[in-house]
Amino acid sequence: MSRIPQLSRPPRPALIGGVLVLGFGGLTLGWILLFAPLSGGIAPGTHVQGVDIGGLSPEEAEARLSAELADDWASPLEVLLGGEESERHAIEPATAGLWVDVGSTVAQADRPGLLRRLFGARGGELDPVVRQDPADAQTGLTALASSWESTVQEGAVAFVDGEIEVTEPEAGIALDVTGSLGPLREAYPFQADARPVRLPVWQAEPRTDRREVERVLAEFAEPAMSGPVTLTANGRRIPVTPAVIGDHLTLTADGQGTLRPELDGEALAEDERLADAFDAAAVDPVEGSVRLDGDRVVMDQPGEAGSRVSGEAVGEAVLPLLTEVGAAARTAPVDTEPVEPALGEDTYRELGLVEEMSSFTVEFEPASYRTTNIGRAAELIDGSLVLPDDAWSFNDRVGERTEENGFVEGVIIQDDRYQRAQGGGVSAVATTVYNAIFFAGVEPLEHGAHSFYIERYPEGREATVAWGSLDLRFRNDSGNAIYILADADDTSVTVTFLGTRRYDQVRSDTGPRENVREPETRRGEGEDCVSQPPLEGFDVEVQRVFVDGGEEVGRETYTTSYVPRDRIICPSTVTGSVSPSEPEPEPDPAPAPGPSGPGYGWPWPGGYPY
């Protein structure tokens, strides 16, 4: 029988020490197993874009990454639209809806437990977690791309000064915003040394291409500018040049890119370069005339309608001619429209021509030149229609007093003495018209009295005119139209205003002569000398008084200063002179130097031949 060997017992101190060591190690391991997971430490050696976050808590890691990488994550990226030769552009991350989710980036870091730590577990390089908001990206990229894209250049044809100008069509590019989201997201965070990212683009072709431009040139533009077109109306020819046509002609692309001609006919009809031709082709209406029948205004002649080129018809007539070639093929009539007279059977009462407003007569000594000139001026004034608020001008209505206009030489006043000139005697008509203005109660705009007083005229209430320097004008402020009747015979001229009276009565109050100045005696010279009787000079004041409903409702003051009329004796021995014993019929003096009041404007430059 064998014996089991007996182990020797360790010494008691050794046994006690082993138990203590084993107990301490177990306690340490237990503490690690219990508390290490609660520390949250990130594995040593963990980096995000080169930033070490090993050993940090998640909160500390997020703070460090945000502090050290914020600028990098906000850095722009260079992009290309299309090929390598295209222009480079910079884009901000926010514009592309991009940002780094720092919390998610840190959450992916390794946090090893006890055993892995005991065995030396380490972290590594982490990629940032990138987020992208598609809606923000669409908005930002769309707005930004508008400044990058090359716009399609549509083909076009225009007309300048009668010449054709062609715009060549060119393709354009537009950013494919949706297709750009992925490449931008993959490239983010953007690195400073990264190669530019090529973004996808759409190639945009012009709708109006070269073929369409060539078609419209051959079929329309070149024929249109090949020469003038000619319109005919009322026996008149109205040439319209390519330069005028081109200013109102356009070629506009429709939805398919087809160029179609458009002519602004109304603007063409109103072009000032055609005004004279259209005026020549117009037939003026013959205005009706009215007369007094007792106290009432009645129609005398109803008038006749005229015609003018219709503005709407101009474009309709011209456009079809633009595709033709040759003068004969480019000529066509244009429609006209009637122009009714302003004064007719149906309108004269609407215009307010219902009664006599005023009438005045001036008598004069017979003389052949007076009969001719006064009669001609009355003939030209007769039938004047002055609409409400319009101004009437003696010089505009009568015209220059020339032989061609029906006037002859007579006696006038210039340089304060009688002389001979064309149109002498017309101031008798001016004085008559002025008094009709005065008593009609309408507003005088321009008026001048003679330089010295003429006995046949009312003191301070007479007028003269001079072509080019002095006019007689009034404004019709009566509220209704005014029709002027003028009639003359060998010894008198009468002017009557027809309309609607504003006042029951307009009267004249004439003051006494003041500041009387005596004339001198002078001897005339030369064969054109005209003798002149003497008359004192003086100042006089005239009041125009307005009465309505039996009460005075207004008053105007007019002051006139007459110079003395010197006596001039002509030598009787000179052929053609006028001797003192055979005085010349009383002539028409030039304006006095000093009338004032509403409608006056002194002094006037130059001479006053009428």
mmCIF file of N, CA and C in Angstrom, residues 395 401 466-471 605 610:
data_model
loop_
_atom_site.group_PDB
_atom_site.id
_atom_site.type_symbol
_atom_site.label_atom_id
_atom_site.label_comp_id
_atom_site.label_asym_id
_atom_site.label_seq_id
_atom_site.Cartn_x
_atom_site.Cartn_y
_atom_site.Cartn_z
ATOM 1 N N ASN A 395 -53.460 139.085 -85.224
ATOM 2 C CA ASN A 395 -52.422 138.827 -86.218
ATOM 3 C C ASN A 395 -52.509 137.417 -86.796
ATOM 4 N N ARG A 401 -49.926 141.909 -93.300
ATOM 5 C CA ARG A 401 -50.605 142.827 -94.213
ATOM 6 C C ARG A 401 -49.723 143.077 -95.436
ATOM 7 N N ALA A 466 -49.377 145.741 -84.968
ATOM 8 C CA ALA A 466 -48.169 145.794 -85.803
ATOM 9 C C ALA A 466 -47.673 144.366 -85.992
ATOM 10 N N TRP A 467 -47.514 143.982 -87.234
ATOM 11 C CA TRP A 467 -47.091 142.606 -87.512
ATOM 12 C C TRP A 467 -45.699 142.344 -86.927
ATOM 13 N N GLY A 468 -45.614 141.293 -86.119
ATOM 14 C CA GLY A 468 -44.330 140.903 -85.558
ATOM 15 C C GLY A 468 -43.962 141.581 -84.267
ATOM 16 N N SER A 469 -44.740 142.602 -83.837
ATOM 17 C CA SER A 469 -44.365 143.274 -82.592
ATOM 18 C C SER A 469 -45.540 143.569 -81.677
ATOM 19 N N LEU A 470 -46.720 143.777 -82.192
ATOM 20 C CA LEU A 470 -47.867 144.105 -81.345
ATOM 21 C C LEU A 470 -49.106 143.398 -81.875
ATOM 22 N N ASP A 471 -49.802 142.707 -81.004
ATOM 23 C CA ASP A 471 -50.989 141.951 -81.380
ATOM 24 C C ASP A 471 -52.160 142.425 -80.539
ATOM 25 N N PRO A 605 -40.911 146.967 -78.681
ATOM 26 C CA PRO A 605 -39.738 147.400 -79.449
ATOM 27 C C PRO A 605 -40.110 147.705 -80.897
ATOM 28 N N TYR A 610 -49.010 150.177 -88.301
ATOM 29 C CA TYR A 610 -50.437 150.217 -88.595
ATOM 30 C C TYR A 610 -51.186 151.105 -87.639
#
